[in-house]
Short mmCIF file of C-alpha atoms in Angstrom, two decimals:
data_model
loop_
_atom_site.label_atom_id
_atom_site.label_comp_id
_atom_site.label_asym_id
_atom_site.label_seq_id
_atom_site.Cartn_x
_atom_site.Cartn_y
_atom_site.Cartn_z
CA MET S 1 -43.15 -65.80 45.29
CA LYS S 2 -43.05 -66.12 41.50
CA ARG S 3 -43.39 -62.39 41.18
CA ARG S 4 -40.36 -61.84 43.45
CA ASN S 5 -38.25 -64.30 41.41
CA LEU S 6 -39.25 -62.52 38.22
CA ILE S 7 -38.11 -59.17 39.64
CA VAL S 8 -34.76 -60.67 40.68
CA ILE S 9 -34.21 -62.08 37.17
CA ILE S 10 -35.01 -58.71 35.55
CA VAL S 11 -32.57 -56.90 37.89
CA CYS S 12 -29.83 -59.43 37.03
CA PHE S 13 -30.35 -58.86 33.31
CA LEU S 14 -30.12 -55.10 33.82
CA PHE S 15 -26.80 -55.43 35.70
CA ALA S 16 -25.39 -57.77 33.07
CA GLY S 17 -26.22 -55.31 30.31
CA CYS S 18 -24.77 -52.32 32.13
CA SER S 19 -21.49 -53.99 33.16
CA PRO S 20 -19.62 -53.45 29.82
CA GLN S 21 -20.91 -49.88 29.68
CA PHE S 22 -19.68 -49.26 33.19
CA HIS S 23 -16.22 -50.69 32.33
CA GLY S 24 -16.05 -48.49 29.25
CA PHE S 25 -17.03 -45.45 31.29
CA LYS S 26 -14.28 -46.29 33.81
CA LEU S 27 -11.63 -46.46 31.05
CA GLU S 28 -12.86 -43.16 29.60
CA SER S 29 -12.65 -41.57 33.04
CA GLN S 30 -9.09 -42.83 33.64
CA ALA S 31 -7.99 -41.69 30.19
CA ARG S 32 -9.56 -38.26 30.72
CA SER S 33 -7.68 -37.91 34.02
CA HIS S 34 -4.33 -38.56 32.29
CA MET S 35 -5.24 -36.18 29.44
CA GLU S 36 -6.07 -33.39 31.91
CA ARG S 37 -2.78 -34.00 33.72
CA ALA S 38 -0.91 -33.92 30.40
CA ALA S 39 -2.63 -30.66 29.42
CA GLU S 40 -1.60 -29.06 32.73
CA LEU S 41 2.02 -30.11 32.20
CA GLU S 42 1.92 -28.78 28.63
CA ASP S 43 0.50 -25.43 29.83
CA SER S 44 3.38 -25.30 32.35
CA SER S 45 5.89 -25.82 29.47
CA LEU S 46 6.89 -29.22 30.90
CA TYR S 47 6.77 -30.79 27.46
CA HIS S 48 8.82 -33.90 28.22
CA GLN S 49 6.56 -34.91 31.14
CA ALA S 50 3.46 -34.02 29.13
CA ALA S 51 4.61 -36.26 26.27
CA GLN S 52 5.00 -39.13 28.74
CA GLU S 53 1.46 -38.64 30.05
CA TYR S 54 0.03 -38.61 26.51
CA ALA S 55 2.04 -41.77 25.77
CA ILE S 56 0.39 -43.50 28.75
CA VAL S 57 -3.05 -42.80 27.28
CA ALA S 58 -1.88 -43.93 23.83
CA GLU S 59 -0.55 -47.23 25.22
CA ARG S 60 -3.13 -48.13 27.86
CA TYR S 61 -6.43 -46.78 26.52
CA PRO S 62 -6.61 -47.55 22.77
CA SER S 63 -10.38 -48.12 22.94
CA THR S 64 -11.22 -44.68 24.35
CA GLY S 65 -12.09 -41.52 22.50
CA TYR S 66 -8.83 -39.91 23.68
CA HIS S 67 -6.50 -42.40 21.98
CA LYS S 68 -6.07 -40.63 18.64
CA ARG S 69 -5.32 -37.22 20.17
CA ALA S 70 -2.99 -38.78 22.75
CA VAL S 71 -0.94 -40.47 20.01
CA TRP S 72 -0.68 -37.18 18.06
CA LYS S 73 0.33 -35.22 21.16
CA ALA S 74 2.90 -37.84 22.25
CA ALA S 75 4.52 -37.56 18.83
CA LEU S 76 4.37 -33.77 18.60
CA LEU S 77 5.64 -32.89 22.09
CA ASN S 78 8.65 -35.19 21.81
CA ILE S 79 10.05 -32.80 19.16
CA HIS S 80 8.76 -29.54 20.64
CA PRO S 81 11.54 -26.90 20.37
CA ALA S 82 11.18 -26.10 24.09
CA ASN S 83 11.39 -29.75 25.16
CA SER S 84 14.57 -30.18 27.22
CA LYS S 85 14.78 -33.86 26.24
CA ILE S 86 13.87 -34.00 22.55
CA ASP S 87 13.47 -37.61 21.39
CA PHE S 88 13.31 -37.97 17.59
CA SER S 89 13.02 -41.76 17.77
CA ALA S 90 9.99 -41.68 20.08
CA ALA S 91 8.33 -38.98 17.97
CA LEU S 92 8.86 -40.99 14.78
CA PHE S 93 7.43 -44.10 16.44
CA TRP S 94 4.22 -42.31 17.53
CA PHE S 95 3.77 -40.61 14.14
CA LYS S 96 3.90 -44.05 12.51
CA VAL S 97 1.34 -45.35 15.02
CA TYR S 98 -0.81 -42.31 14.20
CA LEU S 99 -0.68 -43.15 10.48
CA GLY S 100 -2.22 -46.53 11.31
CA LEU S 101 -5.35 -44.86 12.74
CA PRO S 102 -8.42 -43.69 10.77
CA LEU S 103 -7.43 -40.23 9.51
CA SER S 104 -8.74 -37.51 7.28
CA SER S 105 -6.71 -36.64 4.20
CA LYS S 106 -5.38 -33.48 5.91
CA GLU S 107 -4.38 -35.38 9.08
CA LYS S 108 -2.66 -38.05 7.04
CA GLU S 109 -0.83 -35.45 4.94
CA ASP S 110 0.48 -33.69 8.09
CA ALA S 111 1.63 -36.96 9.66
CA VAL S 112 3.40 -38.09 6.48
CA LEU S 113 5.19 -34.73 6.34
CA TYR S 114 6.42 -35.12 9.94
CA VAL S 115 7.59 -38.69 9.29
CA ALA S 116 9.55 -37.60 6.22
CA MET S 117 11.12 -34.74 8.16
CA LEU S 118 12.15 -36.97 11.08
CA GLU S 119 13.57 -39.64 8.78
CA HIS S 120 15.61 -36.91 7.09
CA VAL S 121 16.81 -35.70 10.52
CA ASN S 122 17.83 -39.25 11.46
CA GLY S 123 19.72 -39.51 8.18
CA LEU S 124 21.55 -36.24 8.88
CA GLN S 125 22.40 -37.40 12.41
CA ALA S 126 23.80 -40.66 11.06
CA GLU S 127 25.84 -38.70 8.51
CA LEU S 128 27.10 -36.36 11.23
CA SER S 129 28.05 -39.32 13.37
CA SER S 130 30.00 -40.75 10.44
CA TYR S 131 31.85 -37.44 9.98
CA LEU S 132 32.68 -37.33 13.69
CA LYS S 133 34.05 -40.87 13.49
CA GLU S 134 36.28 -39.87 10.59
CA LYS S 135 37.40 -36.81 12.51
CA ASP S 136 38.32 -38.94 15.54
CA LYS S 137 40.26 -41.34 13.30
CA LEU S 138 42.17 -38.48 11.64
CA LEU S 139 43.02 -36.99 15.03
CA GLU S 140 44.22 -40.37 16.23
CA VAL S 141 46.39 -40.82 13.12
CA THR S 142 47.79 -37.30 13.50
CA GLN S 143 48.62 -37.86 17.17
CA LYS S 144 50.27 -41.17 16.37
CA GLN S 145 52.37 -39.59 13.61
CA SER S 146 53.44 -36.80 15.96
CA SER S 147 54.36 -39.39 18.59
CA ASP S 148 56.31 -41.39 15.98
CA ILE S 149 58.24 -38.27 14.93
CA VAL S 150 59.23 -37.52 18.54
CA THR S 151 60.19 -41.15 19.13
CA GLY S 152 62.16 -41.23 15.87
CA THR S 153 64.05 -38.06 16.78
CA GLN S 154 64.98 -39.48 20.18
CA ARG S 155 66.09 -42.76 18.63
CA LEU S 156 68.24 -40.91 16.09
CA LYS S 157 70.05 -39.10 18.88
CA GLU S 158 70.59 -42.39 20.70
CA LEU S 159 72.03 -43.99 17.53
CA GLU S 160 74.39 -41.06 17.01
CA ALA S 161 75.65 -41.45 20.60
CA GLU S 162 76.06 -45.21 20.13
CA LEU S 163 77.98 -44.64 16.87
CA ALA S 164 80.37 -42.23 18.56
CA GLN S 165 80.92 -44.75 21.38
CA ALA S 166 81.55 -47.54 18.83
CA LYS S 167 84.20 -45.41 17.10
CA ASP S 168 85.97 -44.91 20.41
CA GLU S 169 85.88 -48.64 21.13
CA LEU S 170 87.25 -49.41 17.67
CA LYS S 171 90.12 -47.02 18.17
CA LYS S 172 90.96 -48.65 21.49
CA MET S 173 90.85 -52.13 19.95
CA LYS S 174 93.42 -51.12 17.31
CA GLU S 175 95.80 -50.12 20.06
CA VAL S 176 95.65 -53.55 21.78
CA ASP S 177 99.00 -55.25 22.30
CA VAL S 178 99.97 -58.01 19.85
CA ARG S 179 100.44 -60.37 22.74
CA MET S 180 96.76 -60.07 23.62
CA GLN S 181 95.86 -61.04 20.07
CA ARG S 182 98.09 -64.14 20.30
CA SER S 183 96.43 -65.08 23.57
CA LYS S 184 93.06 -64.90 21.88
CA ASN S 185 94.21 -67.15 19.08
CA GLU S 186 95.43 -69.76 21.59
CA SER S 187 92.11 -69.81 23.44
CA SER S 188 90.00 -70.08 20.23
CA SER S 189 90.09 -73.89 20.26
CA SER S 190 88.63 -74.14 23.76
CA LYS S 191 85.90 -71.66 22.85
CA SER S 192 84.98 -73.72 19.81
CA LEU S 193 84.25 -76.68 22.10
CA GLU S 194 82.02 -74.52 24.26
CA LEU S 195 80.11 -73.37 21.17
CA LEU S 196 79.48 -76.98 20.19
CA GLU S 197 77.84 -77.61 23.56
CA LYS S 198 75.65 -74.51 23.47
CA PRO S 199 73.01 -75.60 20.84
CA SER S 200 71.65 -78.42 23.01
CA LYS S 201 71.54 -76.13 26.02
CA LEU S 202 69.84 -73.40 24.00
CA LYS S 203 67.31 -75.92 22.73
CA ASN S 204 66.45 -76.96 26.27
CA ASP S 205 66.18 -73.33 27.33
CA GLU S 206 63.87 -72.57 24.40
CA GLU S 207 61.59 -75.49 25.28
CA GLY S 208 61.39 -74.31 28.87
CA THR S 209 60.70 -70.78 27.71
CA GLN S 210 57.91 -71.95 25.42
CA GLN S 211 56.26 -73.84 28.26
CA LEU S 212 56.48 -70.88 30.58
CA SER S 213 55.14 -68.45 27.98
CA ARG S 214 51.93 -70.37 27.30
CA PRO S 215 48.96 -68.14 28.22
CA ASP S 216 46.80 -69.17 31.12
CA ALA S 217 43.33 -70.48 30.23
CA LEU S 218 40.75 -67.75 29.97
CA LYS S 219 38.39 -67.59 32.87
CA PRO S 220 34.80 -68.53 31.93
CA GLN S 221 32.61 -65.49 31.48
CA ASP S 222 28.98 -65.08 32.60
CA PHE S 223 26.13 -65.78 30.20
CA PHE S 224 22.45 -64.86 30.49
CA PRO S 225 20.62 -67.75 28.78
CA TYR S 226 17.34 -67.48 30.72
CA THR S 227 14.54 -64.98 30.18
CA ILE S 228 10.82 -64.69 31.07
CA GLN S 229 8.07 -64.86 28.44
CA VAL S 230 5.10 -62.75 29.52
CA SER S 231 2.99 -62.66 26.37
CA SER S 232 2.76 -63.46 22.66
CA ARG S 233 0.95 -61.61 19.86
CA LYS S 234 0.35 -61.85 16.15
CA ASN S 235 0.76 -58.09 15.59
CA ARG S 236 4.31 -56.71 15.67
CA GLU S 237 3.39 -53.13 16.62
CA ALA S 238 1.14 -54.33 19.44
CA SER S 239 4.01 -56.48 20.76
CA ILE S 240 6.44 -53.54 20.66
CA LEU S 241 3.92 -51.34 22.49
CA GLU S 242 3.55 -53.96 25.22
CA ALA S 243 7.33 -54.29 25.58
CA MET S 244 7.67 -50.48 25.78
CA LYS S 245 4.94 -50.43 28.41
CA SER S 246 6.99 -52.93 30.42
CA ARG S 247 10.09 -50.72 30.04
CA ASN S 248 8.15 -47.72 31.36
CA LYS S 249 7.62 -49.74 34.55
CA GLY S 250 11.35 -50.38 34.96
CA ASN S 251 11.51 -53.82 33.33
CA SER S 252 13.82 -54.73 30.44
CA GLY S 253 11.13 -55.76 27.96
CA PHE S 254 11.95 -56.82 24.41
CA VAL S 255 10.35 -58.63 21.44
CA SER S 256 11.46 -61.66 19.43
CA HIS S 257 9.93 -62.96 16.19
CA VAL S 258 9.20 -66.65 15.67
CA TYR S 259 7.58 -68.61 12.84
CA ILE S 260 5.39 -71.50 14.05
CA PRO S 261 4.42 -74.05 11.38
CA GLY S 262 0.65 -74.11 11.00
CA LYS S 263 0.23 -70.90 13.02
CA GLY S 264 2.39 -68.41 11.11
CA ASP S 265 4.39 -65.44 12.45
CA TRP S 266 4.22 -64.60 16.15
CA TYR S 267 5.96 -61.97 18.26
CA ARG S 268 6.93 -63.02 21.77
CA ILE S 269 7.32 -60.48 24.55
CA PHE S 270 10.14 -61.22 27.01
CA VAL S 271 11.29 -59.50 30.19
CA GLY S 272 14.85 -59.61 31.56
CA PHE S 273 17.84 -61.92 31.10
CA TYR S 274 19.32 -64.10 33.86
CA ARG S 275 22.35 -66.31 34.54
CA THR S 276 20.45 -69.18 36.19
CA PHE S 277 17.00 -70.71 36.14
CA GLU S 278 16.61 -69.94 39.84
CA GLU S 279 17.21 -66.20 39.32
CA ALA S 280 14.73 -66.10 36.46
CA GLU S 281 12.10 -68.11 38.40
CA LYS S 282 12.35 -65.70 41.33
CA ALA S 283 11.78 -62.72 39.00
CA ALA S 284 8.89 -64.53 37.27
CA VAL S 285 7.09 -64.92 40.61
CA GLU S 286 7.23 -61.14 41.08
CA LEU S 287 5.95 -60.52 37.53
CA LYS S 288 3.00 -62.85 38.16
CA LYS S 289 2.07 -60.72 41.17
CA GLN S 290 1.98 -57.63 38.95
CA GLU S 291 0.09 -57.99 35.66
CA TYR S 292 1.62 -61.04 33.98
CA PRO S 293 -0.11 -64.05 35.61
CA LEU S 294 1.00 -66.33 32.74
CA ALA S 295 4.71 -65.43 32.93
CA PHE S 296 7.07 -68.40 32.69
CA VAL S 297 10.83 -68.99 32.43
CA VAL S 298 12.36 -70.11 29.12
CA LYS S 299 15.92 -70.84 28.04
CA MET S 300 16.82 -68.70 25.04
CA PRO S 301 20.64 -68.69 25.04
CA TYR S 302 21.14 -67.11 21.59
CA ALA S 303 20.58 -63.57 20.33
CA VAL S 304 21.64 -61.44 17.36
CA GLN S 305 24.18 -58.71 18.06
CA VAL S 306 23.90 -55.65 15.81
CA GLY S 307 26.47 -53.45 17.49
CA ILE S 308 28.92 -52.97 20.36
CA SER S 309 30.29 -49.67 21.59
CA SER S 310 31.31 -47.67 24.63
CA LYS S 311 29.67 -44.54 23.19
CA ASP S 312 26.04 -44.03 24.20
CA GLU S 313 25.29 -41.83 21.17
CA GLU S 314 26.34 -44.54 18.71
CA LEU S 315 24.10 -47.10 20.41
CA LYS S 316 21.15 -44.69 20.44
CA GLN S 317 21.45 -44.03 16.72
CA LEU S 318 21.70 -47.72 15.92
CA GLU S 319 18.71 -48.47 18.15
CA ALA S 320 16.72 -45.74 16.38
CA ALA S 321 17.63 -47.20 12.97
CA LEU S 322 16.41 -50.62 14.13
CA ARG S 323 13.19 -49.10 15.47
CA LEU S 324 12.49 -47.54 12.07
CA LYS S 325 12.68 -51.01 10.54
CA GLY S 326 10.29 -52.42 13.14
CA TYR S 327 12.82 -54.03 15.53
CA LEU S 328 13.08 -53.37 19.28
CA ALA S 329 16.66 -53.78 20.54
CA TYR S 330 17.95 -54.15 24.09
CA SER S 331 21.34 -53.63 25.76
CA VAL S 332 23.60 -56.07 27.63
CA LEU S 333 26.99 -55.37 29.24
CA ASP S 334 29.83 -56.97 27.26
CA ARG S 335 31.48 -59.91 29.02
CA LEU S 336 35.07 -59.12 27.99
CA TYR S 337 35.07 -55.31 28.07
CA ASN S 338 33.14 -53.81 30.97
CA ASN S 339 33.17 -50.36 29.39
CA LYS S 340 31.30 -51.56 26.29
CA ILE S 341 27.63 -52.28 25.70
CA ARG S 342 26.25 -54.87 23.26
CA LEU S 343 23.06 -54.04 21.37
CA LEU S 344 21.03 -57.23 20.87
CA VAL S 345 17.81 -58.17 19.07
CA GLY S 346 15.61 -61.20 19.80
CA ALA S 347 16.04 -64.36 21.84
CA PHE S 348 16.30 -67.86 20.34
CA ARG S 349 16.52 -71.46 21.52
CA THR S 350 18.99 -72.57 18.84
CA GLU S 351 21.86 -71.01 16.94
CA LYS S 352 20.11 -71.94 13.68
CA GLU S 353 16.99 -69.91 14.56
CA ALA S 354 19.19 -66.92 15.42
CA ALA S 355 21.12 -67.31 12.12
CA ILE S 356 17.86 -67.19 10.10
CA PHE S 357 16.88 -63.95 11.85
CA ALA S 358 20.41 -62.55 11.34
CA GLU S 359 19.99 -63.03 7.57
CA GLU S 360 16.81 -60.95 7.74
CA LEU S 361 18.64 -58.12 9.53
CA GLN S 362 21.50 -58.30 7.02
CA LYS S 363 19.03 -57.74 4.17
CA GLU S 364 17.84 -54.62 6.01
CA GLY S 365 21.39 -53.20 5.86
CA PHE S 366 22.66 -54.06 9.35
CA GLU S 367 25.76 -56.06 10.33
CA PRO S 368 24.35 -58.82 12.54
CA LYS S 369 26.24 -61.50 14.43
CA VAL S 370 24.83 -64.53 16.24
CA VAL S 371 26.06 -64.57 19.86
CA GLN S 372 25.35 -66.22 23.18
CA ARG S 373 23.61 -63.79 25.46
#
């Protein structure tokens, strides 16, 4: 009996020791499967899809032996000349992640060169965007001036016609009979009395007009004060990676910095933005069923707006500039203009917290504005 118990204990120890190794082997196997799929896509010249597969390995399997190569490939294929959807921002992000890994001097030198090149490209794109803006403004001014010239010419013709008509009327008035003039003089006294009565009437009319011309009260617009916190990390890059992972699954993940006295800087990961607590709670239940068992609803009514535009290219460039500085922005439809999108960063409980973060963004060269989300 004792011998049997001893055998059972030994077998349990063996299983306990092999469990971590088995888990590690499973992760390696999953990562290898994605890498093989990515290689097949790359061989088929499907560089955009291949970059996405490498990005999955880079995000989900950082402890495997494939992580370093996956990061490098995700960066490189995003700017491959034959990639139909070149993404300079994504490439720059992965090159910066790659620089944070253990590298040889040659690997580091290559990565630094790519980063410098991409930053230069981003600078040129921003400069080009500025030139295009100026061009649009000049065209608008030119069109307005042309329109003003046409309008001015038409008005000049109208004035000439009115002047000719006035001359005719003046000529007719000079030919009026003297008796008509005397009749006018006799009726002047009665007209004077009418003029004395008019001011009070005009005053009443003006007051009525003012009351009628008051604008109706603006209808209240929708706000999105509620969001769902799914995680919190000390490392900014790790938080951004987790938020991007959430976005890859169709969620609107974003990151917000907070300083906690006694604990230091933390980076909270949020998903979504909702009008009511009930809407957010319903979404949180679904997130708990997925991979965020600790998800909970919080009220964060304030955010920092860094831009608003109806042009997708402008928003992309601004979002890329924020990403270079280590900030992950998200988009919300503007409440007043349905054709415009607001680019926001962070989520805060109070206006004061948002204002402190806005000062940080202003020092980085942006034009932030504290708003209600």
